[in-house]
PDB file of C-alpha atoms and ligand atoms in Angstrom:
ATOM      1  CA  MET A1183      -1.996 -20.531   9.103  1.00 92.00           C
ATOM      2  CA  GLN A1184       0.874 -17.834   8.597  1.00 98.00           C
ATOM      3  CA  TRP A1185       1.056 -14.266   8.644  1.00 98.00           C
ATOM      4  CA  VAL A1186       3.728 -12.570   6.583  1.00 98.00           C
ATOM      5  CA  CYS A1187       4.916  -9.600   8.020  1.00 98.00           C
ATOM      6  CA  GLY A1188       8.199  -7.728   6.452  1.00 97.00           C
ATOM      7  CA  ASN A1189      10.902 -10.235   7.026  1.00 96.00           C
ATOM      8  CA  ARG A1190       9.312 -12.278   9.445  1.00 98.00           C
ATOM      9  CA  VAL A1191       6.544 -15.099   9.237  1.00 98.00           C
ATOM     10  CA  LEU A1192       4.188 -15.418  11.983  1.00 98.00           C
ATOM     11  CA  ASP A1193       3.099 -18.469  12.925  1.00 98.00           C
ATOM     12  CA  LEU A1194      -0.613 -18.669  13.896  1.00 98.00           C
ATOM     13  CA  SER A1195      -1.073 -22.317  14.987  1.00 97.00           C
ATOM     14  CA  LYS A1196      -1.273 -20.980  18.479  1.00 98.00           C
ATOM     15  CA  PRO A1197      -3.251 -17.820  19.496  1.00 98.00           C
ATOM     16  CA  LEU A1198      -0.665 -14.580  19.384  1.00 98.00           C
ATOM     17  CA  ILE A1199      -0.814 -11.850  22.040  1.00 98.00           C
ATOM     18  CA  MET A1200      -0.452  -8.119  20.716  1.00 98.00           C
ATOM     19  CA  GLY A1201       0.995  -5.755  23.593  1.00 98.00           C
ATOM     20  CA  ILE A1202      -0.813  -2.281  23.560  1.00 98.00           C
ATOM     21  CA  VAL A1203       1.891   0.387  23.687  1.00 97.00           C
ATOM     22  CA  ASN A1204       0.083   4.056  23.668  1.00 94.00           C
ATOM     23  CA  VAL A1205       2.480   6.959  23.018  1.00 92.00           C
ATOM     24  CA  THR A1206      -0.547   9.375  23.479  1.00 76.00           C
ATOM     25  CA  PRO A1207      -0.922  11.708  26.271  1.00 73.00           C
ATOM     26  CA  ASP A1208      -4.657  11.598  26.210  1.00 49.00           C
ATOM     27  CA  SER A1209      -4.759   7.659  25.918  1.00 45.00           C
ATOM     28  CA  PHE A1210      -8.147   6.857  27.675  1.00 41.00           C
ATOM     29  CA  SER A1211      -6.285   3.645  29.659  1.00 47.00           C
ATOM     30  CA  ASP A1212      -2.975   4.794  30.553  1.00 48.00           C
ATOM     31  CA  GLY A1213      -3.847   8.316  31.450  1.00 47.00           C
ATOM     32  CA  GLY A1214      -0.836   9.711  29.767  1.00 47.00           C
ATOM     33  CA  GLN A1215       1.667   7.572  31.698  1.00 40.00           C
ATOM     34  CA  HIS A1216       3.490   6.360  28.759  1.00 44.00           C
ATOM     35  CA  ASN A1217       3.303   9.908  26.654  1.00 49.00           C
ATOM     36  CA  SER A1218       7.297  10.046  26.771  1.00 76.00           C
ATOM     37  CA  THR A1219       9.500   7.924  24.299  1.00 89.00           C
ATOM     38  CA  ALA A1220      11.316   6.568  27.463  1.00 90.00           C
ATOM     39  CA  SER A1221       8.512   5.394  29.379  1.00 91.00           C
ATOM     40  CA  ALA A1222       6.705   3.904  26.388  1.00 94.00           C
ATOM     41  CA  ILE A1223       9.561   2.067  25.896  1.00 95.00           C
ATOM     42  CA  GLY A1224       9.828   0.839  29.393  1.00 95.00           C
ATOM     43  CA  HIS A1225       6.224   0.001  29.132  1.00 96.00           C
ATOM     44  CA  ALA A1226       6.746  -2.062  25.621  1.00 97.00           C
ATOM     45  CA  MET A1227       9.994  -4.029  27.419  1.00 98.00           C
ATOM     46  CA  LYS A1228       7.494  -5.071  30.598  1.00 98.00           C
ATOM     47  CA  LEU A1229       5.072  -6.214  28.118  1.00 98.00           C
ATOM     48  CA  ILE A1230       7.573  -8.196  26.057  1.00 98.00           C
ATOM     49  CA  ALA A1231       8.414  -9.865  29.490  1.00 98.00           C
ATOM     50  CA  GLU A1232       4.966 -10.923  30.371  1.00 98.00           C
ATOM     51  CA  GLY A1233       4.871 -12.450  26.921  1.00 98.00           C
ATOM     52  CA  ALA A1234       3.944 -10.372  24.416  1.00 98.00           C
ATOM     53  CA  ASP A1235       4.372 -11.761  20.846  1.00 98.00           C
ATOM     54  CA  ILE A1236       3.514  -8.396  18.931  1.00 98.00           C
ATOM     55  CA  LEU A1237       3.712  -4.757  20.007  1.00 98.00           C
ATOM     56  CA  ASP A1238       1.152  -2.466  18.903  1.00 98.00           C
ATOM     57  CA  ILE A1239       2.736   1.126  18.701  1.00 98.00           C
ATOM     58  CA  GLY A1240       0.108   4.081  18.604  1.00 97.00           C
ATOM     59  CA  GLY A1241       0.427   7.869  18.656  1.00 95.00           C
ATOM     60  CA  GLU A1242      -3.115   8.680  17.900  1.00 92.00           C
ATOM     61  CA  SER A1243      -6.033   8.019  20.464  1.00 87.00           C
ATOM     62  CA  THR A1244      -8.843   6.183  18.588  1.00 82.00           C
ATOM     63  CA  ARG A1245     -11.182   6.221  21.687  1.00 79.00           C
ATOM     64  CA  PRO A1246     -14.805   7.910  21.062  1.00 73.00           C
ATOM     65  CA  GLY A1247     -14.280  11.388  20.852  1.00 72.00           C
ATOM     66  CA  ALA A1248     -10.584  11.680  20.375  1.00 75.00           C
ATOM     67  CA  GLN A1249      -9.197  14.734  18.887  1.00 79.00           C
ATOM     68  CA  ASP A1250      -7.268  14.409  15.627  1.00 87.00           C
ATOM     69  CA  VAL A1251      -3.287  14.226  15.853  1.00 92.00           C
ATOM     70  CA  SER A1252      -1.203  16.364  13.229  1.00 95.00           C
ATOM     71  CA  VAL A1253       1.135  14.011  11.504  1.00 97.00           C
ATOM     72  CA  ASP A1254       4.242  15.893  12.570  1.00 96.00           C
ATOM     73  CA  GLU A1255       3.197  15.338  16.235  1.00 94.00           C
ATOM     74  CA  GLU A1256       2.424  11.281  15.372  1.00 95.00           C
ATOM     75  CA  LEU A1257       5.653  10.857  13.690  1.00 96.00           C
ATOM     76  CA  ASN A1258       7.673  12.674  16.648  1.00 94.00           C
ATOM     77  CA  ARG A1259       5.772  10.077  19.461  1.00 94.00           C
ATOM     78  CA  VAL A1260       5.780   6.990  17.151  1.00 96.00           C
ATOM     79  CA  ILE A1261       9.159   6.664  15.369  1.00 97.00           C
ATOM     80  CA  PRO A1262      11.344   6.978  17.949  1.00 96.00           C
ATOM     81  CA  VAL A1263      10.043   4.063  19.873  1.00 97.00           C
ATOM     82  CA  VAL A1264       9.443   2.059  16.766  1.00 98.00           C
ATOM     83  CA  GLU A1265      13.489   2.634  16.093  1.00 97.00           C
ATOM     84  CA  LYS A1266      14.351   1.638  19.690  1.00 97.00           C
ATOM     85  CA  LEU A1267      12.059  -1.478  19.935  1.00 98.00           C
ATOM     86  CA  ALA A1268      13.078  -2.833  16.300  1.00 97.00           C
ATOM     87  CA  GLN A1269      16.469  -3.063  17.945  1.00 96.00           C
ATOM     88  CA  THR A1270      15.425  -5.482  20.357  1.00 96.00           C
ATOM     89  CA  GLY A1271      14.149  -8.040  17.936  1.00 96.00           C
ATOM     90  CA  ALA A1272      10.720  -7.767  18.756  1.00 98.00           C
ATOM     91  CA  ILE A1273       7.793  -7.726  16.242  1.00 98.00           C
ATOM     92  CA  ILE A1274       6.406  -4.260  16.265  1.00 98.00           C
ATOM     93  CA  SER A1275       2.944  -2.768  14.585  1.00 98.00           C
ATOM     94  CA  VAL A1276       2.415   0.536  13.986  1.00 98.00           C
ATOM     95  CA  ASP A1277      -1.242   1.513  14.975  1.00 98.00           C
ATOM     96  CA  THR A1278      -1.791   4.518  12.459  1.00 98.00           C
ATOM     97  CA  SER A1279      -4.048   5.556   9.245  1.00 97.00           C
ATOM     98  CA  LYS A1280      -1.415   8.148   8.393  1.00 98.00           C
ATOM     99  CA  PRO A1281       0.656   7.268   5.094  1.00 98.00           C
ATOM    100  CA  GLU A1282       3.758   9.286   6.192  1.00 98.00           C
ATOM    101  CA  VAL A1283       3.758   7.223   9.469  1.00 98.00           C
ATOM    102  CA  MET A1284       3.166   3.915   7.636  1.00 98.00           C
ATOM    103  CA  LEU A1285       6.428   4.632   5.632  1.00 98.00           C
ATOM    104  CA  GLN A1286       8.924   6.198   8.547  1.00 98.00           C
ATOM    105  CA  ALA A1287       7.640   3.386  10.625  1.00 98.00           C
ATOM    106  CA  MET A1288       8.277   0.395   8.362  1.00 98.00           C
ATOM    107  CA  ALA A1289      11.757   2.506   7.536  1.00 98.00           C
ATOM    108  CA  ALA A1290      12.472   2.754  11.106  1.00 98.00           C
ATOM    109  CA  GLY A1291      12.136  -1.099  11.596  1.00 98.00           C
ATOM    110  CA  ALA A1292       8.097  -2.017  12.007  1.00 98.00           C
ATOM    111  CA  HIS A1293       6.884  -5.200  10.638  1.00 98.00           C
ATOM    112  CA  ILE A1294       3.091  -4.645  10.850  1.00 98.00           C
ATOM    113  CA  ILE A1295       0.595  -1.585   9.730  1.00 98.00           C
ATOM    114  CA  ASN A1296      -2.619  -2.292  11.835  1.00 98.00           C
ATOM    115  CA  ASP A1297      -5.099   0.569  10.463  1.00 98.00           C
ATOM    116  CA  ILE A1298      -8.682   1.089  12.156  1.00 97.00           C
ATOM    117  CA  ARG A1299      -9.543   3.095   8.888  1.00 97.00           C
ATOM    118  CA  ALA A1300      -8.700   0.069   6.407  1.00 98.00           C
ATOM    119  CA  LEU A1301      -6.069   2.047   4.474  1.00 98.00           C
ATOM    120  CA  GLN A1302      -9.080   4.212   2.916  1.00 97.00           C
ATOM    121  CA  LEU A1303      -7.257   7.867   3.717  1.00 97.00           C
ATOM    122  CA  PRO A1304      -6.023   9.269   0.703  1.00 98.00           C
ATOM    123  CA  GLY A1305      -2.536   7.351  -0.123  1.00 98.00           C
ATOM    124  CA  ALA A1306      -2.684   4.854   2.662  1.00 98.00           C
ATOM    125  CA  LEU A1307      -3.146   1.983   0.303  1.00 98.00           C
ATOM    126  CA  GLU A1308      -0.327   3.059  -1.907  1.00 98.00           C
ATOM    127  CA  ALA A1309       1.854   3.729   1.050  1.00 98.00           C
ATOM    128  CA  ALA A1310       1.279   0.017   2.633  1.00 98.00           C
ATOM    129  CA  ALA A1311       1.637  -1.362  -0.791  1.00 98.00           C
ATOM    130  CA  SER A1312       5.089  -0.148  -1.250  1.00 98.00           C
ATOM    131  CA  THR A1313       6.354  -1.839   1.776  1.00 98.00           C
ATOM    132  CA  ASN A1314       6.387  -5.209   2.509  1.00 98.00           C
ATOM    133  CA  ALA A1315       4.007  -4.962   5.943  1.00 98.00           C
ATOM    134  CA  GLY A1316       1.777  -7.191   7.179  1.00 98.00           C
ATOM    135  CA  ILE A1317      -1.526  -5.307   7.281  1.00 98.00           C
ATOM    136  CA  CYS A1318      -4.561  -5.468   9.705  1.00 98.00           C
ATOM    137  CA  LEU A1319      -7.746  -4.089   8.097  1.00 98.00           C
ATOM    138  CA  MET A1320     -10.390  -3.113  10.513  1.00 98.00           C
ATOM    139  CA  HIS A1321     -13.791  -2.258  10.145  1.00 98.00           C
ATOM    140  CA  MET A1322     -15.353   1.317  11.633  1.00 96.00           C
ATOM    141  CA  GLN A1323     -18.436   2.468  10.961  1.00 94.00           C
ATOM    142  CA  GLY A1324     -18.123   6.528  10.697  1.00 84.00           C
ATOM    143  CA  ALA A1325     -14.921   8.408  12.513  1.00 82.00           C
ATOM    144  CA  PRO A1326     -13.718   7.932  15.985  1.00 80.00           C
ATOM    145  CA  ARG A1327     -14.744  11.274  17.148  1.00 76.00           C
ATOM    146  CA  THR A1328     -18.669  10.205  16.017  1.00 76.00           C
ATOM    147  CA  MET A1329     -18.898   6.839  15.714  1.00 72.00           C
ATOM    148  CA  GLN A1330     -21.165   6.156  18.787  1.00 78.00           C
ATOM    149  CA  GLN A1331     -23.653   8.640  17.950  1.00 80.00           C
ATOM    150  CA  ALA A1332     -26.167   6.410  16.090  1.00 84.00           C
ATOM    151  CA  PRO A1333     -24.813   3.174  14.518  1.00 89.00           C
ATOM    152  CA  HIS A1334     -27.261   1.261  12.536  1.00 90.00           C
ATOM    153  CA  TYR A1335     -26.646  -2.014  10.402  1.00 95.00           C
ATOM    154  CA  GLU A1336     -29.261  -3.882   8.559  1.00 94.00           C
ATOM    155  CA  ASN A1337     -27.323  -6.983   8.967  1.00 96.00           C
ATOM    156  CA  LEU A1338     -24.357  -6.576  10.968  1.00 97.00           C
ATOM    157  CA  LEU A1339     -22.786  -9.792  10.163  1.00 98.00           C
ATOM    158  CA  SER A1340     -23.068  -9.460   6.248  1.00 98.00           C
ATOM    159  CA  GLU A1341     -22.247  -5.720   6.382  1.00 97.00           C
ATOM    160  CA  VAL A1342     -18.705  -6.090   8.169  1.00 98.00           C
ATOM    161  CA  GLU A1343     -17.949  -9.025   5.923  1.00 98.00           C
ATOM    162  CA  ALA A1344     -18.525  -7.331   3.116  1.00 98.00           C
ATOM    163  CA  PHE A1345     -16.394  -4.434   3.858  1.00 98.00           C
ATOM    164  CA  LEU A1346     -13.307  -6.504   5.138  1.00 98.00           C
ATOM    165  CA  LEU A1347     -13.646  -8.449   2.288  1.00 98.00           C
ATOM    166  CA  GLU A1348     -13.775  -5.440  -0.230  1.00 98.00           C
ATOM    167  CA  ARG A1349     -10.712  -3.997   1.652  1.00 98.00           C
ATOM    168  CA  ALA A1350      -8.732  -7.112   1.395  1.00 98.00           C
ATOM    169  CA  GLN A1351      -9.576  -7.111  -2.452  1.00 98.00           C
ATOM    170  CA  ALA A1352      -8.561  -3.544  -2.778  1.00 98.00           C
ATOM    171  CA  CYS A1353      -4.864  -4.780  -1.114  1.00 98.00           C
ATOM    172  CA  GLU A1354      -4.778  -7.606  -3.102  1.00 98.00           C
ATOM    173  CA  ALA A1355      -5.481  -5.236  -6.563  1.00 98.00           C
ATOM    174  CA  ALA A1356      -2.949  -2.719  -5.420  1.00 98.00           C
ATOM    175  CA  GLY A1357      -0.498  -5.775  -5.041  1.00 98.00           C
ATOM    176  CA  ILE A1358      -0.274  -6.611  -1.637  1.00 98.00           C
ATOM    177  CA  ALA A1359      -0.015 -10.548  -1.213  1.00 98.00           C
ATOM    178  CA  ARG A1360      -3.116 -12.343   0.331  1.00 98.00           C
ATOM    179  CA  ASP A1361      -0.642 -13.614   3.241  1.00 98.00           C
ATOM    180  CA  ARG A1362       0.217 -10.518   4.206  1.00 98.00           C
ATOM    181  CA  LEU A1363      -3.330  -9.646   5.367  1.00 98.00           C
ATOM    182  CA  CYS A1364      -5.272  -9.952   8.446  1.00 98.00           C
ATOM    183  CA  LEU A1365      -8.922  -8.879   9.531  1.00 98.00           C
ATOM    184  CA  ASP A1366     -10.775  -7.517  12.209  1.00 98.00           C
ATOM    185  CA  TYR A1367     -14.364  -6.820  13.112  1.00 98.00           C
ATOM    186  CA  GLY A1368     -13.612  -3.755  15.058  1.00 98.00           C
ATOM    187  CA  PHE A1369     -15.370  -4.224  18.543  1.00 98.00           C
ATOM    188  CA  GLY A1370     -16.132  -1.100  19.854  1.00 96.00           C
ATOM    189  CA  PHE A1371     -15.706   1.137  16.522  1.00 95.00           C
ATOM    190  CA  GLY A1372     -19.467   2.501  15.536  1.00 95.00           C
ATOM    191  CA  LYS A1373     -21.359  -0.466  17.541  1.00 96.00           C
ATOM    192  CA  THR A1374     -23.848  -0.278  20.120  1.00 96.00           C
ATOM    193  CA  VAL A1375     -23.070  -2.638  23.290  1.00 97.00           C
ATOM    194  CA  GLU A1376     -25.447  -5.546  21.772  1.00 97.00           C
ATOM    195  CA  GLN A1377     -23.722  -5.293  18.284  1.00 97.00           C
ATOM    196  CA  ASN A1378     -20.181  -5.628  19.640  1.00 98.00           C
ATOM    197  CA  PHE A1379     -21.127  -8.611  21.740  1.00 98.00           C
ATOM    198  CA  SER A1380     -22.890 -10.096  18.429  1.00 98.00           C
ATOM    199  CA  LEU A1381     -19.657  -9.786  16.585  1.00 98.00           C
ATOM    200  CA  LEU A1382     -17.961 -11.589  19.639  1.00 98.00           C
ATOM    201  CA  ALA A1383     -20.369 -14.185  19.608  1.00 98.00           C
ATOM    202  CA  ASN A1384     -19.921 -14.723  15.954  1.00 98.00           C
ATOM    203  CA  THR A1385     -16.025 -14.365  15.823  1.00 98.00           C
ATOM    204  CA  GLY A1386     -15.987 -17.923  14.341  1.00 98.00           C
ATOM    205  CA  TYR A1387     -17.988 -16.381  11.227  1.00 98.00           C
ATOM    206  CA  PHE A1388     -15.340 -14.096  10.237  1.00 98.00           C
ATOM    207  CA  CYS A1389     -12.519 -17.133  11.067  1.00 98.00           C
ATOM    208  CA  ARG A1390     -14.155 -19.181   8.343  1.00 98.00           C
ATOM    209  CA  LEU A1391     -12.464 -16.061   5.955  1.00 98.00           C
ATOM    210  CA  PRO A1392      -9.227 -17.131   4.428  1.00 98.00           C
ATOM    211  CA  TYR A1393      -7.259 -14.385   6.363  1.00 98.00           C
ATOM    212  CA  PRO A1394      -6.117 -14.228  10.047  1.00 98.00           C
ATOM    213  CA  VAL A1395      -8.578 -12.664  12.728  1.00 98.00           C
ATOM    214  CA  LEU A1396      -6.976  -9.993  14.977  1.00 99.00           C
ATOM    215  CA  VAL A1397      -9.651  -9.193  18.167  1.00 99.00           C
ATOM    216  CA  GLY A1398      -9.494  -6.345  20.239  1.00 98.00           C
ATOM    217  CA  VAL A1399     -11.834  -6.177  23.246  1.00 98.00           C
ATOM    218  CA  SER A1400      -9.321  -5.001  25.895  1.00 98.00           C
ATOM    219  CA  ARG A1401     -10.884  -2.654  28.546  1.00 98.00           C
ATOM    220  CA  LYS A1402     -13.553  -1.413  26.364  1.00 97.00           C
ATOM    221  CA  SER A1403     -16.542   0.329  27.313  1.00 96.00           C
ATOM    222  CA  SER A1404     -19.022  -2.138  26.322  1.00 98.00           C
ATOM    223  CA  LEU A1405     -17.126  -4.502  28.959  1.00 98.00           C
ATOM    224  CA  GLY A1406     -18.072  -1.871  31.298  1.00 98.00           C
ATOM    225  CA  ALA A1407     -21.376  -1.473  30.268  1.00 98.00           C
ATOM    226  CA  VAL A1408     -22.185  -5.221  31.191  1.00 98.00           C
ATOM    227  CA  THR A1409     -19.910  -5.532  33.992  1.00 98.00           C
ATOM    228  CA  GLY A1410     -20.459  -2.078  35.814  1.00 98.00           C
ATOM    229  CA  ARG A1411     -16.510  -1.809  36.094  1.00 98.00           C
ATOM    230  CA  GLY A1412     -14.492   1.272  35.208  1.00 98.00           C
ATOM    231  CA  VAL A1413     -11.889   1.360  32.545  1.00 97.00           C
ATOM    232  CA  ASN A1414      -9.085   0.106  35.044  1.00 97.00           C
ATOM    233  CA  GLU A1415     -11.185  -2.490  36.650  1.00 98.00           C
ATOM    234  CA  ARG A1416     -11.637  -4.450  33.469  1.00 98.00           C
ATOM    235  CA  MET A1417      -9.064  -7.067  33.254  1.00 98.00           C
ATOM    236  CA  VAL A1418     -10.892 -10.122  34.107  1.00 98.00           C
ATOM    237  CA  ALA A1419     -13.800  -8.761  31.860  1.00 98.00           C
ATOM    238  CA  SER A1420     -11.371  -8.258  29.148  1.00 98.00           C
ATOM    239  CA  VAL A1421      -9.376 -11.576  29.685  1.00 98.00           C
ATOM    240  CA  ALA A1422     -13.078 -13.454  29.376  1.00 98.00           C
ATOM    241  CA  ALA A1423     -14.036 -11.948  26.333  1.00 98.00           C
ATOM    242  CA  ALA A1424     -10.556 -12.337  24.554  1.00 98.00           C
ATOM    243  CA  LEU A1425     -10.844 -16.280  25.508  1.00 98.00           C
ATOM    244  CA  TYR A1426     -14.177 -16.282  23.865  1.00 98.00           C
ATOM    245  CA  ALA A1427     -12.644 -14.823  20.699  1.00 98.00           C
ATOM    246  CA  VAL A1428      -9.747 -17.676  20.922  1.00 98.00           C
ATOM    247  CA  GLN A1429     -12.481 -20.472  21.418  1.00 98.00           C
ATOM    248  CA  GLU A1430     -13.978 -18.759  18.334  1.00 98.00           C
ATOM    249  CA  GLY A1431     -10.888 -19.381  16.322  1.00 98.00           C
ATOM    250  CA  ALA A1432      -9.198 -15.946  16.521  1.00 98.00           C
ATOM    251  CA  HIS A1433      -5.799 -15.682  15.771  1.00 98.00           C
ATOM    252  CA  ILE A1434      -4.277 -12.598  17.270  1.00 98.00           C
ATOM    253  CA  LEU A1435      -5.505 -10.937  20.566  1.00 99.00           C
ATOM    254  CA  ARG A1436      -4.815  -7.161  21.031  1.00 98.00           C
ATOM    255  CA  VAL A1437      -4.764  -6.496  25.027  1.00 98.00           C
ATOM    256  CA  HIS A1438      -3.508  -4.051  27.633  1.00 98.00           C
ATOM    257  CA  ASP A1439      -3.198  -6.934  30.268  1.00 98.00           C
ATOM    258  CA  VAL A1440      -0.597  -9.101  28.618  1.00 98.00           C
ATOM    259  CA  ALA A1441       0.445 -11.429  31.908  1.00 98.00           C
ATOM    260  CA  ALA A1442      -3.144 -12.310  32.663  1.00 98.00           C
ATOM    261  CA  THR A1443      -4.176 -12.944  28.774  1.00 98.00           C
ATOM    262  CA  ARG A1444      -1.079 -15.247  28.663  1.00 98.00           C
ATOM    263  CA  ASP A1445      -1.921 -17.131  31.404  1.00 98.00           C
ATOM    264  CA  ALA A1446      -5.493 -17.519  30.254  1.00 98.00           C
ATOM    265  CA  VAL A1447      -4.340 -18.697  26.589  1.00 98.00           C
ATOM    266  CA  THR A1448      -1.680 -21.162  28.479  1.00 98.00           C
ATOM    267  CA  ILE A1449      -4.508 -22.773  30.328  1.00 98.00           C
ATOM    268  CA  TRP A1450      -6.568 -23.010  26.803  1.00 98.00           C
ATOM    269  CA  LEU A1451      -3.705 -24.169  24.962  1.00 97.00           C
ATOM    270  CA  ALA A1452      -2.752 -27.122  27.833  1.00 96.00           C
ATOM    271  CA  THR A1453      -6.695 -28.290  27.784  1.00 96.00           C
ATOM    272  CA  LYS A1454      -6.991 -27.965  23.750  1.00 93.00           C
ATOM    273  CA  CYS A1455      -3.883 -30.322  23.437  1.00 89.00           C
ATOM    274  CA  GLN A1456      -5.497 -32.997  26.574  1.00 88.00           C
ATOM    275  CA  ALA A1457      -8.695 -32.975  24.207  1.00 77.00           C
ATOM    276  CA  ILE A1458      -7.069 -33.722  21.250  1.00 71.00           C
ATOM    277  CA  ASN A1459      -4.747 -36.490  22.971  1.00 71.00           C
ATOM    278  CA  PHE A1460      -7.783 -38.334  24.246  1.00 67.00           C
ATOM    279  CA  GLN A1461      -9.801 -38.152  21.359  1.00 58.00           C
TER     280      GLN A1461
HETATM  281  C1  9MG B   6      -6.026   0.907  17.471  1.00 68.10           C
HETATM  282  N1  9MG B   6      -7.221  -0.115  17.926  1.00 68.10           N
HETATM  283  C2  9MG B   6      -7.965   0.363  19.135  1.00 68.10           C
HETATM  284  N2  9MG B   6      -8.750  -0.829  19.531  1.00 68.10           N
HETATM  285  C3  9MG B   6      -8.372  -1.716  18.019  1.00 68.10           C
HETATM  286  C4  9MG B   6      -9.091  -2.960  17.612  1.00 68.10           C
HETATM  287  O1  9MG B   6     -10.266  -3.294  18.452  1.00 68.10           O
HETATM  288  N3  9MG B   6      -8.434  -3.431  16.692  1.00 68.10           N
HETATM  289  C5  9MG B   6      -7.444  -2.706  16.046  1.00 68.10           C
HETATM  290  N4  9MG B   6      -6.831  -3.716  15.016  1.00 68.10           N
HETATM  291  N5  9MG B   6      -6.903  -1.969  16.234  1.00 68.10           N
HETATM  292  C6  9MG B   6      -7.463  -1.256  17.487  1.00 68.10           C
END
């Protein structure tokens, strides 16, 4: 399987690692450490050195309860970082729901639009369609500020699947080729702990669809709920959950801890290769 992202074609025969670069002063796991352009760029370079295949640059926190950020503020945070990192040849994803940010990020050299709102804001679908970006469509019930208040599903898997397929069809109807799309069931976005683990356990259910699947479990509160660990102590839990997703067929892992995830995926691949050789 391949994912067409701008002028790049990503080979998905092995899992890819998307490193998270938050340019948000209130980011839940970076504590504002990377809120300046320079420190975000420095952090991104470190993630590349650790083995990131893609960098996901975000200027708006998506944690539960997070406040909205204006278009201008998001542009000020994200665009200088995208411009600089694009010069390095890295594959750049922009984590945004705002059409203006999508357009300016693509003009600045980004390759992927990662939208937790699946291009549902006014003008977002049209903006994305006017570019050649790869698109990640994510499922969320509700909105970040309120999504954890009372998540409810009659049938979790089929409702998430129906939403993702509806958004993919809307994209294709707007002229976005199927090979530019990627789906994400949205671990942590309007789901209980049990629902999150049910989705993770059923990653393969989504991987049977004709789209690549991106999974983002890194440092999320459901991992803390099960392990009792604080946000900065969840690396092992994050890697374990990511590896479960890979074993189920996930194509892209969105992670904070690139080096640890890279090691885990390398061992998983080495083992898988032997399993194939001795069959
Ligand atoms: C921006 N962001 C935060 N968590 C995410 C997740 O799980 N998936 C995607 N695609 N984006 C996310």
